[in-house]
Tab-separated table of C-alpha atoms and ligand atoms in Angstrom:
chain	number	residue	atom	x	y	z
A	47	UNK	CA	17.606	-82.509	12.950
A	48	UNK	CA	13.725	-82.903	11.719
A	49	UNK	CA	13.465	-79.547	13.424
A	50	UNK	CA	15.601	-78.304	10.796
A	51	UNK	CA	14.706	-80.108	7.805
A	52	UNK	CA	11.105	-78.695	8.199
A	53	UNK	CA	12.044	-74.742	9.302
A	54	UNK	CA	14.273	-75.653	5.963
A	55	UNK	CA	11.661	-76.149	3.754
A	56	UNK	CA	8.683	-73.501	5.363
A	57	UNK	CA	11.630	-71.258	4.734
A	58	UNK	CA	12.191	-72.114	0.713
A	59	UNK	CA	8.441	-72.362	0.639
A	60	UNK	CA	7.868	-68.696	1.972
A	61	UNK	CA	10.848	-67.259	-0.104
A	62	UNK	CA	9.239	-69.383	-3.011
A	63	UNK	CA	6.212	-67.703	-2.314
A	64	UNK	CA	7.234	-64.301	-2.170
A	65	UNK	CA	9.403	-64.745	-5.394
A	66	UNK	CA	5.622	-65.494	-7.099
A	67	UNK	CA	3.994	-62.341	-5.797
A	68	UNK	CA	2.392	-59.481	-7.584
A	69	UNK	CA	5.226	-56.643	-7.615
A	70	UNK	CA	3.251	-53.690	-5.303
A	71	UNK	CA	3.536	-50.240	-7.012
A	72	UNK	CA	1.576	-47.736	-4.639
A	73	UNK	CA	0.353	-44.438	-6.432
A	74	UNK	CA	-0.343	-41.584	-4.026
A	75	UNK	CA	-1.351	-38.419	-4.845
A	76	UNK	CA	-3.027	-35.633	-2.879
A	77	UNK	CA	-6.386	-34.918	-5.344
A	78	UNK	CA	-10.013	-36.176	-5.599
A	79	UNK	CA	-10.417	-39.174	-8.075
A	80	UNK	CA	-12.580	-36.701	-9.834
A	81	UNK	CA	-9.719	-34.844	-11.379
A	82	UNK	CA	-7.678	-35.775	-14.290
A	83	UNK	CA	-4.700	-36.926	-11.839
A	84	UNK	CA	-7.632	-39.467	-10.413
A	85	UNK	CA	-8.193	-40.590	-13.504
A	86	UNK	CA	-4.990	-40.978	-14.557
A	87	UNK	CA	-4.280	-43.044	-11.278
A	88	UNK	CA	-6.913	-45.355	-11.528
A	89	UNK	CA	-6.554	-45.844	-15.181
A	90	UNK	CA	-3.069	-46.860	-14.593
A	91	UNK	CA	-4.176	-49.695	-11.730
A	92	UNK	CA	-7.095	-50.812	-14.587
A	93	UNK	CA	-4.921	-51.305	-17.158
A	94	UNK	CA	-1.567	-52.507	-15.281
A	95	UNK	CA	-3.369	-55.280	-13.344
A	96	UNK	CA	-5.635	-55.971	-16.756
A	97	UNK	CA	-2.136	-56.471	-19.190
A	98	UNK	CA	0.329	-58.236	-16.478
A	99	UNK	CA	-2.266	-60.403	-15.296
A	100	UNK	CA	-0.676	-61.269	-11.531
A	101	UNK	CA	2.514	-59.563	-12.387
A	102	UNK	CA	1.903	-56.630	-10.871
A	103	UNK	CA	-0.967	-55.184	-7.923
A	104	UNK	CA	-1.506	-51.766	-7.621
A	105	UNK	CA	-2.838	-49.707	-5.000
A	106	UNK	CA	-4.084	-46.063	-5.390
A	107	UNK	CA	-4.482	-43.478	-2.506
A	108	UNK	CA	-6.270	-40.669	-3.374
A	109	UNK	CA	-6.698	-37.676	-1.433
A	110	UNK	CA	-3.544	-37.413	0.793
A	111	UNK	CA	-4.713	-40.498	2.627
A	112	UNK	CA	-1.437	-41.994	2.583
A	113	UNK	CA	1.081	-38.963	2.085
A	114	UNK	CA	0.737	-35.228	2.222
A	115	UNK	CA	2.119	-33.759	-1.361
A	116	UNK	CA	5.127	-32.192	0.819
A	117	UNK	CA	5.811	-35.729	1.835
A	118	UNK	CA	5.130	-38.027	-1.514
A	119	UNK	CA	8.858	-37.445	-2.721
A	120	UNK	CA	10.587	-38.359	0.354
A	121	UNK	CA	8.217	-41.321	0.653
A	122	UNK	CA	9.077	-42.779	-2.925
A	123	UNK	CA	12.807	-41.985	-1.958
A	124	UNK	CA	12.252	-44.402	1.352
A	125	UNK	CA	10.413	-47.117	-0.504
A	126	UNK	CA	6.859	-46.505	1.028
A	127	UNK	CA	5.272	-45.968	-2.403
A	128	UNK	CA	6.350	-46.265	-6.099
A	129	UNK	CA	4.443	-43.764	-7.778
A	130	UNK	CA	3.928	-39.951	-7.498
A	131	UNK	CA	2.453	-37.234	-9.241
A	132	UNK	CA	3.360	-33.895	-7.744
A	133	UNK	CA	2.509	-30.726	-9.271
A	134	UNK	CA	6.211	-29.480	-10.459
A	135	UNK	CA	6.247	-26.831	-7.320
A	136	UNK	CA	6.741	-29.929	-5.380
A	137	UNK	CA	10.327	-30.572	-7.118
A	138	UNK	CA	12.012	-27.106	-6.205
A	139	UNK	CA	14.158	-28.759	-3.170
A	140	UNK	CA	15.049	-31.778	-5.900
A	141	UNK	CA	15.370	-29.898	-8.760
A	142	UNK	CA	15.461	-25.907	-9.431
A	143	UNK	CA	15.543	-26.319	-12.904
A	144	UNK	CA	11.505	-27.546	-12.423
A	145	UNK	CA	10.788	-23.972	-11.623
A	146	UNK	CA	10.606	-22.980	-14.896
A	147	UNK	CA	7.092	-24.277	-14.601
A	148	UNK	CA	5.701	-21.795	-12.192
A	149	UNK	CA	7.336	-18.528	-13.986
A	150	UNK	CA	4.483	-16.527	-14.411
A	151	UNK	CA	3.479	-15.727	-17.887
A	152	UNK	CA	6.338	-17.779	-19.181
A	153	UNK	CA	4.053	-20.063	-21.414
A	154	UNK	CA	1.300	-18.803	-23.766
A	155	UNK	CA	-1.164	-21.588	-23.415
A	156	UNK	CA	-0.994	-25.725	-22.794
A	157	UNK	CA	0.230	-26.840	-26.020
A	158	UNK	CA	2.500	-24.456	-25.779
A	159	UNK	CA	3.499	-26.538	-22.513
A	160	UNK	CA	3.381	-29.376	-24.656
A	161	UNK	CA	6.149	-28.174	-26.635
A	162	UNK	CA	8.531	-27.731	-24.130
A	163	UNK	CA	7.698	-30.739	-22.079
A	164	UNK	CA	8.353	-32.798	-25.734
A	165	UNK	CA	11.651	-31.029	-26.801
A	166	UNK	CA	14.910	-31.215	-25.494
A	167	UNK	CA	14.702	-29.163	-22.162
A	168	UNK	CA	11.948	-30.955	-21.698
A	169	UNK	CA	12.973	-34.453	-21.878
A	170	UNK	CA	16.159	-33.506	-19.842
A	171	UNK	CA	14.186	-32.271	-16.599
A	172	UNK	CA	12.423	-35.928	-16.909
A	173	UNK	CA	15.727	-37.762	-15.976
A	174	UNK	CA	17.602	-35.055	-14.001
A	175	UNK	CA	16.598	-36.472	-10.946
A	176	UNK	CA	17.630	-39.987	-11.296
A	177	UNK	CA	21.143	-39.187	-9.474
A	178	UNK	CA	19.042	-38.440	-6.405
A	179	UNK	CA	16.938	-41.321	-7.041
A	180	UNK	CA	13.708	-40.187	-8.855
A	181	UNK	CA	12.683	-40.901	-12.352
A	182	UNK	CA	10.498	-39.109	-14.412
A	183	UNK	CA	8.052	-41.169	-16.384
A	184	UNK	CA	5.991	-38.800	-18.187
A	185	UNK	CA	4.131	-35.173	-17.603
A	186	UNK	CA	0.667	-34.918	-17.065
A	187	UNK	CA	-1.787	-32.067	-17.273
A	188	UNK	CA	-4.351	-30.204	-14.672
A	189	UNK	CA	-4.587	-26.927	-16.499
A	190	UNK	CA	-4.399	-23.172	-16.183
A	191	UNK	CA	-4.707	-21.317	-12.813
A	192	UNK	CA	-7.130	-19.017	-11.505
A	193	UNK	CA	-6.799	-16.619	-8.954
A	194	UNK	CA	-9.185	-16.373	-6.654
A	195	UNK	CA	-10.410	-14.009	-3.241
A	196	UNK	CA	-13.223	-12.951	-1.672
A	197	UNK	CA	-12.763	-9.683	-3.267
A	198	UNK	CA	-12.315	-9.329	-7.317
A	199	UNK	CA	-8.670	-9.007	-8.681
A	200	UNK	CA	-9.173	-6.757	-11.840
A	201	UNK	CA	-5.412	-5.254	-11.537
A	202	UNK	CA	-2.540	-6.164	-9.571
A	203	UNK	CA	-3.328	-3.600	-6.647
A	204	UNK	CA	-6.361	-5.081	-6.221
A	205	UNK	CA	-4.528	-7.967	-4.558
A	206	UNK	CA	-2.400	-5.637	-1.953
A	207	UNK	CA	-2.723	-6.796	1.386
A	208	UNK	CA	-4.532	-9.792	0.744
A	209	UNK	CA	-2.818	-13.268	2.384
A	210	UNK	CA	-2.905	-16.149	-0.273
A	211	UNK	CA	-2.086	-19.791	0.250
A	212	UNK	CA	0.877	-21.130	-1.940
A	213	UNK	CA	2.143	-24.309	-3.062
A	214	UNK	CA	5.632	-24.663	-1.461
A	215	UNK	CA	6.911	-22.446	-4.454
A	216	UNK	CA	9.694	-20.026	-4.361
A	217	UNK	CA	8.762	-18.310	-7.484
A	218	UNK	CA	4.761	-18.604	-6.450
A	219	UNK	CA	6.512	-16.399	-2.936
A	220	UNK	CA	7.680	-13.435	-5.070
A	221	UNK	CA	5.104	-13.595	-7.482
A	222	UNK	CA	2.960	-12.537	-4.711
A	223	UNK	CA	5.287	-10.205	-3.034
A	224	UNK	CA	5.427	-8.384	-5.963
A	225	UNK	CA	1.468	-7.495	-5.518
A	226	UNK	CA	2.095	-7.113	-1.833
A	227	UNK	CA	0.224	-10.277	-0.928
A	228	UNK	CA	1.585	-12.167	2.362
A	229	UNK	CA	2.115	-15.878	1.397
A	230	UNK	CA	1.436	-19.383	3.188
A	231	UNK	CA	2.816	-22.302	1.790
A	232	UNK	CA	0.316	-25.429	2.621
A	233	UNK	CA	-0.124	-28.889	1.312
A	234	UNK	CA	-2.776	-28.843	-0.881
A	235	UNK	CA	-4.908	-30.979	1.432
A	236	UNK	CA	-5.584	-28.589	4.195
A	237	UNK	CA	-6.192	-25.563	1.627
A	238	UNK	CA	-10.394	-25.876	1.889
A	239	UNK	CA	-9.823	-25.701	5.752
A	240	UNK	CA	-7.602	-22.880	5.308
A	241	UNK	CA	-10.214	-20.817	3.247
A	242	UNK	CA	-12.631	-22.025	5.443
A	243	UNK	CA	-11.426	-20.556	8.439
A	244	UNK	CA	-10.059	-17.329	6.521
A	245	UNK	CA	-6.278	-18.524	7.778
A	246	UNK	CA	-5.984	-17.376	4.190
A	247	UNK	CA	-7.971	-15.088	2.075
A	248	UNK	CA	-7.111	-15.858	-1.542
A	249	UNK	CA	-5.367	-19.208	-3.478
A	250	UNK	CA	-4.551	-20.071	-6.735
A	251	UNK	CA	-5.252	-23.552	-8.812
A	252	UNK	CA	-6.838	-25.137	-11.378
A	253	UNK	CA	-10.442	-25.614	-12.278
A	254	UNK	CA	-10.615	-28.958	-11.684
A	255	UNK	CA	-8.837	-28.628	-8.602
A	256	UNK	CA	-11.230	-25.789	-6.895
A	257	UNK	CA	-14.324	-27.823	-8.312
A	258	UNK	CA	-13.299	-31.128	-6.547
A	259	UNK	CA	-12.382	-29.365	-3.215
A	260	UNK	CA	-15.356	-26.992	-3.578
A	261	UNK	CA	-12.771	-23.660	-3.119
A	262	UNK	CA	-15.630	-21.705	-4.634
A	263	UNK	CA	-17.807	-22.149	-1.026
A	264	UNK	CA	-15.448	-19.684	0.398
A	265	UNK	CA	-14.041	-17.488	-2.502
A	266	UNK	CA	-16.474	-15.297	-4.471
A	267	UNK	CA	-14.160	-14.004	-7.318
A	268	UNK	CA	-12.038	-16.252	-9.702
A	269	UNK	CA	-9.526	-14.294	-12.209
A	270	UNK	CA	-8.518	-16.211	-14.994
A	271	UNK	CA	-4.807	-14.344	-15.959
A	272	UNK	CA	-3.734	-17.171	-17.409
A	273	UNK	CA	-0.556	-16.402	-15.601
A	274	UNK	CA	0.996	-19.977	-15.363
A	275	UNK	CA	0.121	-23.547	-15.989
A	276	UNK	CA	-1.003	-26.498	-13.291
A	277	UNK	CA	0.984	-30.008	-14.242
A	278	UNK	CA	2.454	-32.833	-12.838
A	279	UNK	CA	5.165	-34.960	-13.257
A	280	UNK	CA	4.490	-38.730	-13.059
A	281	UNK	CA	7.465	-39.811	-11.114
A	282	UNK	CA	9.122	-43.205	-9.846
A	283	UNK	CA	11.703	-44.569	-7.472
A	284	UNK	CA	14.990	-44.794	-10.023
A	285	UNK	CA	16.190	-47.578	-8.293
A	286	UNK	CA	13.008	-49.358	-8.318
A	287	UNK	CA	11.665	-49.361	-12.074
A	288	UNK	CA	15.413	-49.896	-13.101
A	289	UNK	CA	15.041	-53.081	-11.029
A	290	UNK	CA	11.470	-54.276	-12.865
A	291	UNK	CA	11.910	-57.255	-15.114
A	292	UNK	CA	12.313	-55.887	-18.971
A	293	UNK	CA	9.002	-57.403	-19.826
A	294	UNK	CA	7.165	-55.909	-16.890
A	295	UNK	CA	8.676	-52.615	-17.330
A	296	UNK	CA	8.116	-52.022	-20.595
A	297	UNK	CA	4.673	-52.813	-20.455
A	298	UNK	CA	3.936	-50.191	-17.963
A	299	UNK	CA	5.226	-47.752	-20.254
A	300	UNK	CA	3.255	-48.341	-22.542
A	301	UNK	CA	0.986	-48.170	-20.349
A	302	UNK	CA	2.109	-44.605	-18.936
A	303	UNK	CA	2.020	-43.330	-22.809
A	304	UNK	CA	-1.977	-44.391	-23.583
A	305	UNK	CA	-2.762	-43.050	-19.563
A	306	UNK	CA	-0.747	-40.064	-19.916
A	307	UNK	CA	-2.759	-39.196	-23.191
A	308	UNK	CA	-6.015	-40.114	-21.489
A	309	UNK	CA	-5.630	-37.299	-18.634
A	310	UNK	CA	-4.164	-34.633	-20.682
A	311	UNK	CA	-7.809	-35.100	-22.718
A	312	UNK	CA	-9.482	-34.917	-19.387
A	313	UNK	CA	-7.506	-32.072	-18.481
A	314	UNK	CA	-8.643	-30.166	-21.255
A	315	UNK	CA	-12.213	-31.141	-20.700
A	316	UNK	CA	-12.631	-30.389	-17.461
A	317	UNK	CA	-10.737	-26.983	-17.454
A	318	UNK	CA	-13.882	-26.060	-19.433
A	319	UNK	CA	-16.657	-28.069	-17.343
A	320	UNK	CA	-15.602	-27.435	-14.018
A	321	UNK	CA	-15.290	-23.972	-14.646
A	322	UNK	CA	-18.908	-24.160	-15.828
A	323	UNK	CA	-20.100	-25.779	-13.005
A	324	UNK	CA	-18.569	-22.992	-10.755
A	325	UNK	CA	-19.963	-20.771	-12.374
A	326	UNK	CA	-23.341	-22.546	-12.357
A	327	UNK	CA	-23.383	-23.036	-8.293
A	328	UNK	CA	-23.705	-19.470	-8.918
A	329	UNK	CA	-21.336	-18.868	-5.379
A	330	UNK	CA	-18.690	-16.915	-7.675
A	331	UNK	CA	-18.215	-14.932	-9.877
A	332	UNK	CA	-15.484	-15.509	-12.619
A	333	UNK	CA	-13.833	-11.977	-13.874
A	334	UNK	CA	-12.442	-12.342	-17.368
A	335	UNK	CA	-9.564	-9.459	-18.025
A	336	UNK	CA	-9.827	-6.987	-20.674
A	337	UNK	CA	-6.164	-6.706	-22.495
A	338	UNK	CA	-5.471	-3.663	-20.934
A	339	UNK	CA	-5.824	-4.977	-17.240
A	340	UNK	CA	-3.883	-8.267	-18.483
A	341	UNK	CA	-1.416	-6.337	-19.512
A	342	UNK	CA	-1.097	-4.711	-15.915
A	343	UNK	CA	-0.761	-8.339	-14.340
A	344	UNK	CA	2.220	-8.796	-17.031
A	345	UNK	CA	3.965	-5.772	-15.937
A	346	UNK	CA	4.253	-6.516	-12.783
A	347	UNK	CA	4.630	-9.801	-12.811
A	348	UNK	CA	7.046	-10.497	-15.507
A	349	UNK	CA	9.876	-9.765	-14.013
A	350	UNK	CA	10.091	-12.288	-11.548
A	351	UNK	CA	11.734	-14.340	-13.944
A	352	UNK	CA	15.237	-12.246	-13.521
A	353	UNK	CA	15.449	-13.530	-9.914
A	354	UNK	CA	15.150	-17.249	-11.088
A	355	UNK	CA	17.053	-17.517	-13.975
A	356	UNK	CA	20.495	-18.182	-12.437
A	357	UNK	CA	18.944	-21.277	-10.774
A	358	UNK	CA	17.018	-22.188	-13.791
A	359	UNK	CA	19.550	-21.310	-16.802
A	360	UNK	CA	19.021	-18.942	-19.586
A	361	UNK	CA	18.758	-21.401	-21.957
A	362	UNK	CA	15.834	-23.549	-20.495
A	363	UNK	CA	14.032	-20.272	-20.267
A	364	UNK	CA	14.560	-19.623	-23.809
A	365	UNK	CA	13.326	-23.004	-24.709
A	366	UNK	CA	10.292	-22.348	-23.193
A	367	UNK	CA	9.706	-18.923	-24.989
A	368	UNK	CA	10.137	-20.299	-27.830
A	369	UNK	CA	7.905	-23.310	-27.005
A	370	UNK	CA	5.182	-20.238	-27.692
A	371	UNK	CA	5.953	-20.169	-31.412
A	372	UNK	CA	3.616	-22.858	-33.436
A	373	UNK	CA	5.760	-25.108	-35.031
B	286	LIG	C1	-2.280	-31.043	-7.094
B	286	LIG	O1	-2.997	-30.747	-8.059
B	286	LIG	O2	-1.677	-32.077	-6.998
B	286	LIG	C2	-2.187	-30.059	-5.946
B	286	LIG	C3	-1.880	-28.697	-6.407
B	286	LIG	C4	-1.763	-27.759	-5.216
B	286	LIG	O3	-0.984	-28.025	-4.289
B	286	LIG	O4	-2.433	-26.731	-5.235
């Protein structure tokens, strides 16, 4: 009977305990802390653990050291981490809709982006997830991306025969066919190695993205197109942030809001100072298009849209064209 009594009470005391605990919310994501996703990540822990004092711990893993980005969703799904931030090629398997993203020459330029993201197609894609069990929080910015090879793109033929690493993107797959380019889809972690070792010969991505992972070591030419637009979505487990106490969760979004305007400044800073500093390790060279050639690159790649609009919808597409008109 004492036996009892006192496994009683160590087990109230432990549940007790664990009632008192921090709530965990794991970010991972797959880029250097030197990026505006870093930023954004550790921002979030600083100002979290700051405002809920002992509510809440978090833990950042930059870098892929926890998950791959072709694993992060799955892990949130399972309850291994709360928070994600995959660039929206990540979503195509949860969401085709999100490929309205990668179209290429869909949007004119960021705020542009901005536009969409804040009108109604926009705000839609955030929660059309949730019946699978992901929530979108908020969308954050990387920026433009380049193209880049070891020989200089000036027109679309330039690019024929070339093999390029992809995110795992559908519409990034016939983009590339179109120029007759051979595609490799590979987490973004292993793409250095990859150029490294010529397993591929060309990539695309944003500044701050090649800067951090030092792409330019191996790639000598870097076209900016402006073809389509590096971003993430800031994503949680449904179930889980539905669960948070009222107080707790609506802290952290006001916490997502100031963070999510802190990395979209980044963002915009470092698409012009990384680029500088690439160009400044003087390794590459980066080719600026005359109209005419961008025009070329629209031609052919345009049209890549047709095959994705029955999975997208006509109607998100035409939001985001005319996201390109200034308000
Ligand atoms: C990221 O910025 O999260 C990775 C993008 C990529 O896979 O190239």
């Amino acid at each position: 009977m004492q036996v009892l009594v006192v496994l009683c009470v160590l087990f109230l005391s432990a549940a007790i305990a664990r009632a008192d605990d921090p709530i965990l919310i794991r970010f991972s994501h797959v880029t250097s802390e030197a990026t505006p996703k870093g930023h954004g990540a550790e921002l979030f822990k600083k100002l979290a653990e700051e405002r809920l004092g002992g509510k809440v711990r978090v833990e950042v893993y930059p870098r892929s050291l926890k998950f791959n980005d072709d694993q992060a969703l799955l892990a949130l799904l399972f309850g291994d981490i709360e928070l994600a931030a995959p660039s929206f090629s990540k979503f195509r398997s949860y969401s085709r809709q999100m490929q309205v993203f990668d179209l290429p020459f869909l949007f004119s330029d960021v705020d542009a982006v901005h536009r969409f993201q804040a009108g109604e197609a926009g705000r839609q894609l955030l929660d059309s997830m949730v019946p699978l069990g992901i929530k979108g929080l908020a969308y954050w910015d990387n920026g433009m991306r380049v193209m880049s090879a070891n020989r200089p793109l000036r027109v679309p033929e330039d690019a024929d025969g070339l093999r390029f690493r992809i995110e795992p993107s559908a519409v990034m797959q016939v983009q590339y066919r179109a120029l007759g380019v051979a595609t490799v889809p590979m987490p973004f972690g292993q793409v250095r190695e990859g150029l490294k070792m010529g397993l591929v010969g060309g990539q695309e991505n944003a500044w701050s993205n090649i800067y951090s992972k030092g792409f330019h070591d191996f790639q000598k030419y870097f076209t900016e197109a402006r073809h389509s637009f590096l971003g993430y979505m800031l994503v949680t487990n449904a179930e889980f942030w539905s669960g948070l106490p009222p107080e707790v969760r609506g802290e952290l979004e006001k916490i997502v809001r100031e963070v999510t305007v802190e990395v979209n400044r980044i963002a915009g800073e470092k698409a012009q100072s990384d680029r500088q500093r690439v160009i400044e390790s003087k390794k590459a060279e980066v080719i600026t298009l005359s109209d005419t050639e961008l025009e070329a690159w629209r031609a052919v790649l345009k049209p890549v849209w047709s095959a994705f609009e029955p999975q997208i919808g006509r109607e998100i597409i035409e939001q985001a064209q005319r996201a390109n008109l200034s308000p």
